[in-house]
Coordinates of C-alpha atoms and ligand atoms in Angstrom, one line a residue:
X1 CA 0.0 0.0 0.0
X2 CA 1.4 3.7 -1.0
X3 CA 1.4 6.2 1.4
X4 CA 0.8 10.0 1.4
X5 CA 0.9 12.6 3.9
X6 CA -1.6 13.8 2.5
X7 CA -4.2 13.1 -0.1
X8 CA -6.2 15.7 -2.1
X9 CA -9.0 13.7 -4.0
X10 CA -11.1 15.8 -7.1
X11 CA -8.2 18.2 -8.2
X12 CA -11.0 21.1 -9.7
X13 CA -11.0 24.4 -8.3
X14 CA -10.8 23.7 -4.3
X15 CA -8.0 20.9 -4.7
X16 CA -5.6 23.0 -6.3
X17 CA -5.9 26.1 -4.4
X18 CA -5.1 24.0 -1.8
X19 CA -2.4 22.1 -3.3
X20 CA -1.0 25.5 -3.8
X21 CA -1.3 26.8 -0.6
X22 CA 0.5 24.1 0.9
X23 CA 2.8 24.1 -1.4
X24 CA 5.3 26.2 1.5
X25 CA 4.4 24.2 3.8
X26 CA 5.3 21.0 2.4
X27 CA 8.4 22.1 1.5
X28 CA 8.9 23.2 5.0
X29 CA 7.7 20.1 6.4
X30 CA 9.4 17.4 4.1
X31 CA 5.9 16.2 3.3
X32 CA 4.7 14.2 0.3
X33 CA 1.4 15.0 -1.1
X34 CA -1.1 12.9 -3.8
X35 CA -3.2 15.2 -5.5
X36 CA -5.8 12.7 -8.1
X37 CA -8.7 13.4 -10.3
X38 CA -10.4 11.5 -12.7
X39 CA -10.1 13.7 -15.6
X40 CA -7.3 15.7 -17.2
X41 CA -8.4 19.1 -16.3
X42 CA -8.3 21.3 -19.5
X43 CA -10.0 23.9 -21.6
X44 CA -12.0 26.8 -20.4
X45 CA -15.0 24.8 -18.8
X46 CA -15.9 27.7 -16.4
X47 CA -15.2 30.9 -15.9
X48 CA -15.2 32.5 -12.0
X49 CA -16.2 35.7 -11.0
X50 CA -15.8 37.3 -7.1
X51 CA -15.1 40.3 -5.6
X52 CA -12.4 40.9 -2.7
X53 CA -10.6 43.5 -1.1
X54 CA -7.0 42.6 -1.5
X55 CA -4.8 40.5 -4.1
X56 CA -4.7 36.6 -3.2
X57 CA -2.9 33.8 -4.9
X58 CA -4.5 33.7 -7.7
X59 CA -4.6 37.4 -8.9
X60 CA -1.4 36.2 -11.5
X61 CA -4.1 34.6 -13.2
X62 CA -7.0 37.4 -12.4
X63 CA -8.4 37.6 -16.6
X64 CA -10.4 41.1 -16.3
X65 CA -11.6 43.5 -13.2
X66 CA -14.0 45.9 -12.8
X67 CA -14.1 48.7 -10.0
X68 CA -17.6 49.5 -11.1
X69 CA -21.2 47.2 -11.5
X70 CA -24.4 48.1 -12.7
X71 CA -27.6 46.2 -11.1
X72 CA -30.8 46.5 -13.2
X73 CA -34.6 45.1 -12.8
X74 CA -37.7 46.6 -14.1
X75 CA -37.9 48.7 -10.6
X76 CA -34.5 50.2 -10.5
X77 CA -31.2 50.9 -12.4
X78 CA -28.1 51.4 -10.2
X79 CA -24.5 52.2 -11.3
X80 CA -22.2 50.5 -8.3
X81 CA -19.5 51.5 -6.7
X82 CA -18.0 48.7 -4.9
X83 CA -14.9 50.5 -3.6
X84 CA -12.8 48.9 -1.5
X85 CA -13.6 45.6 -3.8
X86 CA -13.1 44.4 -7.1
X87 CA -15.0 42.7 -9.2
X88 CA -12.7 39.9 -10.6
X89 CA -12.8 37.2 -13.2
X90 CA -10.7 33.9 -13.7
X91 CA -11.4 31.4 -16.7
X92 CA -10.7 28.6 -15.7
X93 CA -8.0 27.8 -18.4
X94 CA -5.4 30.0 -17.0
X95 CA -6.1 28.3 -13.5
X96 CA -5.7 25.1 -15.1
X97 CA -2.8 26.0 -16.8
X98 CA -0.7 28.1 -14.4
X99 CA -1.6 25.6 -11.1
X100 CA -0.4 22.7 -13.6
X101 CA 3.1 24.7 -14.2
X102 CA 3.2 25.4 -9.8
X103 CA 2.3 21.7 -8.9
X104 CA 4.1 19.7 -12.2
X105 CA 7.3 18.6 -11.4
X106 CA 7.2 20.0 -7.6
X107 CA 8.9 16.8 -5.5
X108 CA 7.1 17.0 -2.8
X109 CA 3.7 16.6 -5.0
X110 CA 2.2 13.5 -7.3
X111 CA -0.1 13.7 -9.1
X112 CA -2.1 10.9 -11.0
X113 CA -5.3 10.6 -12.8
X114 CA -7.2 8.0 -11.2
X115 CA -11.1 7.1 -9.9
X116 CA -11.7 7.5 -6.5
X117 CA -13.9 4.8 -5.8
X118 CA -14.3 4.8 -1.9
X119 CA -12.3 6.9 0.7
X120 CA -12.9 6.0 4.5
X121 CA -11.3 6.4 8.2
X122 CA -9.7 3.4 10.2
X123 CA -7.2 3.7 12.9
X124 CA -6.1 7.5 12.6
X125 CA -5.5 7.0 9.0
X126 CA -7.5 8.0 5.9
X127 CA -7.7 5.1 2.8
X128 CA -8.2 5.9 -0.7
X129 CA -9.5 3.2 -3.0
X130 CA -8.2 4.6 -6.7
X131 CA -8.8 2.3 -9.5
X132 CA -9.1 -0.7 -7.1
X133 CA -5.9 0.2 -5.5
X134 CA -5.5 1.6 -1.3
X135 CA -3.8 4.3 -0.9
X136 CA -3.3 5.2 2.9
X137 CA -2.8 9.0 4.2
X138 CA -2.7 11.1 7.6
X139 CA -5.3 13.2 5.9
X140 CA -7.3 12.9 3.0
X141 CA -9.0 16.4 1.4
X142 CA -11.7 15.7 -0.7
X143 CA -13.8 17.3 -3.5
X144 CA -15.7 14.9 -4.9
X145 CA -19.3 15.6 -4.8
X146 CA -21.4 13.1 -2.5
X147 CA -24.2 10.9 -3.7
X148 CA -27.4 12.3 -2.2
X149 CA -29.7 9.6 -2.5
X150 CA -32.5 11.1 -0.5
X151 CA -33.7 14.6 -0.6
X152 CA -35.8 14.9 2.7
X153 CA -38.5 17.5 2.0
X154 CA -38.1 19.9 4.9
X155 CA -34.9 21.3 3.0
X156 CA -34.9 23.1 -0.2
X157 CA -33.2 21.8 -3.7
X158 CA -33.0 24.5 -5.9
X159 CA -30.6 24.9 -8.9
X160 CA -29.1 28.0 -10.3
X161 CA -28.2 26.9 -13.9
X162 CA -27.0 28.8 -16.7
X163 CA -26.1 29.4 -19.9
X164 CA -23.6 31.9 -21.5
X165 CA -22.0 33.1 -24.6
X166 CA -18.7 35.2 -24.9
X167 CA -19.9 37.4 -27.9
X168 CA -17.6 39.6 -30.2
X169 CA -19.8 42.4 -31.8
X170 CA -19.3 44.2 -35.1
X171 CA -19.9 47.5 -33.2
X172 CA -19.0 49.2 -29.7
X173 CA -21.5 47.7 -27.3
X174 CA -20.3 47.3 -23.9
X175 CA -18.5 49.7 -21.6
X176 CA -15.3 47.7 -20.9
X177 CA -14.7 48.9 -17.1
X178 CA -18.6 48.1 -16.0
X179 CA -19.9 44.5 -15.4
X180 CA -23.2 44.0 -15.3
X181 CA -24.0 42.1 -11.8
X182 CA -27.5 41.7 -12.5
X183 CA -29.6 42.6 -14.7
X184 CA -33.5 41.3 -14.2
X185 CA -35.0 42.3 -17.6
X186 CA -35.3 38.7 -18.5
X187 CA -38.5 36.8 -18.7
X188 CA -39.5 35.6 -14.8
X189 CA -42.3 32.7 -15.9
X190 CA -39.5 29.9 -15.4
X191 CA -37.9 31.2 -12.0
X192 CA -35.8 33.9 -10.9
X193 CA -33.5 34.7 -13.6
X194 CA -31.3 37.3 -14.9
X195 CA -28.8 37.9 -17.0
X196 CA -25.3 38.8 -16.4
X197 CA -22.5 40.7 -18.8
X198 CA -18.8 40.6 -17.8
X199 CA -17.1 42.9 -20.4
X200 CA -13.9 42.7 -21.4
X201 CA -13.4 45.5 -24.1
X202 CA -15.8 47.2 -26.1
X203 CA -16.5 44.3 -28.7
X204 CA -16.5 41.3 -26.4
X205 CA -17.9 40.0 -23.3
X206 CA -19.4 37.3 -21.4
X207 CA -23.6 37.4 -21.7
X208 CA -24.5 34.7 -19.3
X209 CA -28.5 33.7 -18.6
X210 CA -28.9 32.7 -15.1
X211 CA -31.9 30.8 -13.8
X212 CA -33.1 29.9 -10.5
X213 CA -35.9 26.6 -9.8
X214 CA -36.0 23.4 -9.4
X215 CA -35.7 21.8 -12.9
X216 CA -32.7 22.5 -15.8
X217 CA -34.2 24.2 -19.0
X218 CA -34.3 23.2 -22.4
X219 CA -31.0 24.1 -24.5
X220 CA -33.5 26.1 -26.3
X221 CA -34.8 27.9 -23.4
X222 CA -31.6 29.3 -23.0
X223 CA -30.8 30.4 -26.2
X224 CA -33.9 31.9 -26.9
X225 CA -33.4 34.0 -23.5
X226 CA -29.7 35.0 -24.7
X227 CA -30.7 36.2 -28.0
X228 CA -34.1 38.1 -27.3
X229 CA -31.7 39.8 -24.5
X230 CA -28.8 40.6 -27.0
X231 CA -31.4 42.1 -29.4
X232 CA -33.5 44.1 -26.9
X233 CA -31.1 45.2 -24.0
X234 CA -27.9 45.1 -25.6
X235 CA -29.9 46.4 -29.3
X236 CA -27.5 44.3 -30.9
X237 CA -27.3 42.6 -34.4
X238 CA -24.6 41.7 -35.5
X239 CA -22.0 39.1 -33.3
X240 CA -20.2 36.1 -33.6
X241 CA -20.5 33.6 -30.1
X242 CA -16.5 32.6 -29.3
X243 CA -17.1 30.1 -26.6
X244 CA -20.4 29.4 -24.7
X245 CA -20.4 27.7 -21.4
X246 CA -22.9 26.0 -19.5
X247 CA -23.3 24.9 -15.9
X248 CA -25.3 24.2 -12.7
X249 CA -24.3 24.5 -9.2
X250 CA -26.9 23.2 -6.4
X251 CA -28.4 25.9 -4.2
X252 CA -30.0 23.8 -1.1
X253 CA -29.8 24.1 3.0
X254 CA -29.3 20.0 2.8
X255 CA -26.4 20.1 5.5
X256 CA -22.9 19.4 4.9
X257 CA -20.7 17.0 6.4
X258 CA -17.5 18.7 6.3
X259 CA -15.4 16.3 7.9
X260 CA -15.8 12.3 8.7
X261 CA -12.4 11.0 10.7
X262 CA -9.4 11.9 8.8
X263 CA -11.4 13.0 5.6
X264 CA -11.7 16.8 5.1
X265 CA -14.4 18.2 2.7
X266 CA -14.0 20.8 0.2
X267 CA -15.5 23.1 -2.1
X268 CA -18.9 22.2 -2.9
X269 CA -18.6 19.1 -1.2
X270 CA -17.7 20.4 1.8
X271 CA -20.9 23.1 1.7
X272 CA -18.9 26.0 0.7
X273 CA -21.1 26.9 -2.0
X274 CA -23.5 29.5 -0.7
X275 CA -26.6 28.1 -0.7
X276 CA -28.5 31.4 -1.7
X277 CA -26.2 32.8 -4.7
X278 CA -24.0 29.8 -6.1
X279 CA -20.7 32.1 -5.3
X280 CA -18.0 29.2 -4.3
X281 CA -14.9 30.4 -5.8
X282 CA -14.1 33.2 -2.6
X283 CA -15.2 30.8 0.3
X284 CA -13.0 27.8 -1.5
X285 CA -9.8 30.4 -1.1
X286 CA -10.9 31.4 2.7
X287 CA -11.4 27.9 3.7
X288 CA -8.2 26.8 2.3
X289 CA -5.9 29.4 3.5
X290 CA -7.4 28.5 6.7
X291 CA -6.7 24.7 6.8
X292 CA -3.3 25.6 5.5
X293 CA -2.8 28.6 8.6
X294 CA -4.0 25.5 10.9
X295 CA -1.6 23.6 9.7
X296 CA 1.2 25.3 9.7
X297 CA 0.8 26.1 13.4
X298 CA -0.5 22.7 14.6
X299 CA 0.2 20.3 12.4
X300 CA -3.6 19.4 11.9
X301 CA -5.8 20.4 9.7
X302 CA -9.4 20.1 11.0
X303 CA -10.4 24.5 11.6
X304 CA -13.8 25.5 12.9
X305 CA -16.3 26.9 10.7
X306 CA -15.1 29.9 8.7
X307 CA -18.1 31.8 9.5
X308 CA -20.9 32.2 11.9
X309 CA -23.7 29.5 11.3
X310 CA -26.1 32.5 11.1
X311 CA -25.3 32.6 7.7
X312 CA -26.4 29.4 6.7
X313 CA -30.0 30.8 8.2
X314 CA -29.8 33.7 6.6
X315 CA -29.3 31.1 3.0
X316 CA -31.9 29.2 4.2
X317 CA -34.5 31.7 4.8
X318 CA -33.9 33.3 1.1
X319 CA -33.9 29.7 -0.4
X320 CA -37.1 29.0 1.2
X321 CA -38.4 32.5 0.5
X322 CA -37.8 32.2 -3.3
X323 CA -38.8 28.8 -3.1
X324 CA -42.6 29.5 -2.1
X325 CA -42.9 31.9 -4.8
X326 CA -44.2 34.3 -2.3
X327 CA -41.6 37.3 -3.5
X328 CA -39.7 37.2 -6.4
X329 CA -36.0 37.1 -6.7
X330 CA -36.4 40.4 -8.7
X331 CA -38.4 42.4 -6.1
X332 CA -35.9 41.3 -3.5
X333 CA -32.6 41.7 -5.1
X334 CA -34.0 45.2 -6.1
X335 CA -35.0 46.1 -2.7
X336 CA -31.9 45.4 -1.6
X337 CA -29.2 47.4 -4.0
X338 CA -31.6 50.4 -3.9
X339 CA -31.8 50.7 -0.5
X340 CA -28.1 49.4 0.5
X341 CA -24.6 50.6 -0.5
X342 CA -23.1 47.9 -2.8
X343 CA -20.2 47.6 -0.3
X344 CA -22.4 46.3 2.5
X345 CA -24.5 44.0 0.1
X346 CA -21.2 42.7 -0.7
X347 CA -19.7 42.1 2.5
X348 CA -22.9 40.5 3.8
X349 CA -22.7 38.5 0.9
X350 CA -19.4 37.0 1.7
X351 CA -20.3 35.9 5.3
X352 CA -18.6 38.8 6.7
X353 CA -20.6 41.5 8.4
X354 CA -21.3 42.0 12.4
X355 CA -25.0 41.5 13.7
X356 CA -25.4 45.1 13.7
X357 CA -24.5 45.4 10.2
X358 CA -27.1 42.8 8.9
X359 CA -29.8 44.3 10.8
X360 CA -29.7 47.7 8.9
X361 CA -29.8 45.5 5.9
X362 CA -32.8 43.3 6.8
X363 CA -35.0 46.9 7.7
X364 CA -34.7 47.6 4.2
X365 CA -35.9 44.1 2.7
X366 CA -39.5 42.7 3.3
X367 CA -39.7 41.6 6.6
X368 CA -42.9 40.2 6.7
X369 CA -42.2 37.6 4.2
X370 CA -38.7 36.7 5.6
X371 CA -40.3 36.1 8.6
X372 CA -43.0 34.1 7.5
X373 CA -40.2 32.1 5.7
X374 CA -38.1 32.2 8.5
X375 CA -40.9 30.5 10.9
X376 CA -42.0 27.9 7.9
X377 CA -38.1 26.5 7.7
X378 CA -37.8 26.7 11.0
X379 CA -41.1 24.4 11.3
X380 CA -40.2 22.4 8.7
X381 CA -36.9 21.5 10.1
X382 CA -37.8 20.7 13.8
X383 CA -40.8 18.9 12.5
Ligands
LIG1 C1 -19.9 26.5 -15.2 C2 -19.7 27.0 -13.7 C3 -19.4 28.3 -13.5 C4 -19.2 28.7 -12.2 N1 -19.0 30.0 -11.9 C5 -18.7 30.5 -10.7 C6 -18.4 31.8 -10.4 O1 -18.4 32.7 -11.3 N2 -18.1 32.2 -9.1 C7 -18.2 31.3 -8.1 O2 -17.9 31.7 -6.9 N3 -18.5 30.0 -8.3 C8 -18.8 29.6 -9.6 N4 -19.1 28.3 -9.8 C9 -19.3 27.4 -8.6 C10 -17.9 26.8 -8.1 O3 -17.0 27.8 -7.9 C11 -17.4 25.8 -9.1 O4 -18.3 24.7 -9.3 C12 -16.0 25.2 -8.5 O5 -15.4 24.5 -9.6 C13 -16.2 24.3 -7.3 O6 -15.0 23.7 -7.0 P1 -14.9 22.3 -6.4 O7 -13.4 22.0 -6.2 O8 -15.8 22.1 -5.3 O9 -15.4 21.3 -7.6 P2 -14.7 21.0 -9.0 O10 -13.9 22.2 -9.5 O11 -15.8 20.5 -9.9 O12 -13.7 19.9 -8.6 C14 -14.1 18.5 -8.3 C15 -13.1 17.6 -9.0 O13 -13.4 16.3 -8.5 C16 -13.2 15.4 -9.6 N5 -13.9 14.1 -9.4 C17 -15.2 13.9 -9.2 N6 -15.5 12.7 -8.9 C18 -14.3 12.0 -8.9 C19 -13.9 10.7 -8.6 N7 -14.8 9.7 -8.3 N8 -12.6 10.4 -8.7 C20 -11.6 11.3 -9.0 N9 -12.0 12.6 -9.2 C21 -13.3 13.0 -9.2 C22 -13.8 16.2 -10.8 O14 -13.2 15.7 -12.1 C23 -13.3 17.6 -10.5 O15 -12.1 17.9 -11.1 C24 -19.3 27.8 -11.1 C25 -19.7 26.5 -11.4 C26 -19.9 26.1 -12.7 C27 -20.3 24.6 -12.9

């Protein structure tokens, strides 16, 4: 049987920030490391988009940023300024490509393209099982999604699943050093949805549809939503689609087990995709640098949470809220940037304000309805 120090199984987004991270550490350590996934990772399969404060790992590979978003529903248009953030966005085939270049070759790393068919705990050791083979570690971190077999009904499964194009027009369109956030002027009937554009010059951007229910659309669906929103908010004719991209991350408040023995969840497996927007990509890097702090100073690398566990209500309460059709994702959302500076809205949605902080932002929002779907998860849970 081989063994690792460590093992990092699914090497997508949250493996290899973490393998980078550590990558100090191991050196420091004389530590061997195993990072495995079951498929080469190449191309530009997704592109991520976050906002933060300060320049992290990654910014070498940061593609576009934007000081300024625009928000936009049939109630309000709003111009953002989300000073001290920045909007920022990474395709994935620059992470792909410049983690490869950090990690290849690296002694204290190996990396191998394998299925991971079963990882468990026995006797302070994590096991791997990778194309019928045991591989033993001190700690294994782990990606890979979980099957969820049952879906009990007191939680809510909704998907936010998308569609976009990177477009090249004939004509100057876009105004390069704007990204449109959200922007509502999208037909509702099928769910919340909207429609996001991520400029990067005056003749090309990323015009993604974004949909929030229960069930996937029709590729149609899709298409039909990108070009009616092309033609009537962007009043544009004439383009040629580069690349188009296509995805769907679950927004539920199923809970998460983040850790089981010597196996440490990450990423979307680990619940660190936030159940009422989908935005993974800045709670992956937070919850990383964390197990990597940890374990520089101890040795282990189980952390607490990385933020309060209000939060989670808070996702809950907006999942449910938008789930009973009660208010739509448009007349919240709007409430909220009219009424809040982007700043705030920002740092409330990355986990991070005080109690006092989300309180002037819940005044501005509905409360009757958030209570109401406050008191119906909370029933629906205990009962
Ligand atoms: C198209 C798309 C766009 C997104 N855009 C954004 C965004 O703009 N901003 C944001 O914050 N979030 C975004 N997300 C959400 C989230 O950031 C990504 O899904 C991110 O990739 C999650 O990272 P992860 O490490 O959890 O999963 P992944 O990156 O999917 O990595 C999991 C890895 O596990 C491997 N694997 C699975 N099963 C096995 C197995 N049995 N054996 C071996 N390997 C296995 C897979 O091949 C994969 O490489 C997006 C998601 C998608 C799908």
């Amino acid at each position: 049987m081989k063994h690792f120090d460590y093992i990092i199984a699914g090497s997508g987004c949250s493996g290899r920030s973490l393998a980078i991270r550590m990558l100090p550490y191991l050196k420091a350590s004389n530590k061997q490391l195993l990072l495995v996934d079951k498929s080469p990772k190449k191309g530009n399969d997704k592109t991520w988009c976050f906002w933060e404060k300060h320049m992290d790992v990654f910014e070498p590979v940061v593609y576009k940023k934007w000081n300024r978003l625009s928000f936009s529903s049939y109630f309000i248009r709003q111009e953002l300024n989300i000073y001290p953030y920045e909007y920022k966005m990474i395709r994935a085939t620059d992470f792909y490509t410049y983690t490869d270049e950090k990690l290849s070759g690296n002694p204290h790393i190996t990396t191998i393209k394998g299925n991971v068919e079963r990882l468990y705990t026995e006797n302070e050791q994590a096991y791997a099982i990778i194309d019928g083979e045991v591989y033993s570690s001190d700690y294994t971190f782990s990606s890979i999604p979980p099957i969820q077999n049952k879906r009990p009904e007191r939680y809510q499964y909704l998907l936010q699943h998308f569609m976009g194009w990177i477009i090249e027009t004939e004509n100057i369109i876009f105004d390069a050093e704007c990204a449109t956030l959200m922007d509502f002027k999208t037909p509702q009937q099928t769910g919340t949805s909207f429609v996001y554009v991520l400029p990067v010059s005056p003749k090309l951007a990323l015009v993604e549809y974004t949909v929030f229910s229960e069930q996937e659309l029709a590729t149609e669906d899709y298409t039909t939503a990108l070009k009616q929103y092309i033609h009537e908010q962007l009043h544009c004719e004439q383009y040629t689609i580069k690349e188009q991209e296509y995805g769907v991350i679950p927004m539920s408040d199923h809970p998460v087990q983040r850790q089981q023995g010597r196996i440490i969840y990450l990423g979307t497996a680990g619940g660190f995709t936030k159940g009422s927007t989908g935005y993974t990509f800045r709670f992956i890097q937070k919850h990383t640098a964390a197990i990597v702090e940890r374990l520089k100073k101890s040795g282990n690398p189980i952390i607490p949470s990385i933020f309060p566990k209000r939060f989670k209500t808070y996702d809950a309460t907006l999942l449910h809220l938008l789930g009973s059709g009660r208010l739509s994702g448009e007349e919240i959302f709007s409430k909220l940037f009219k009424k809040n500076k982007a700043k705030q809205i920002l740092k409330f949605l990355d986990n991070e304000t005080s109690l006092i902080e989300e309180m002037h932002i819940f005044k501005t929002l509905n409360k009757k309805e958030f209570a109401i779907a406050l008191l119906n998860r909370t029933l629906r849970i205990i009962t």
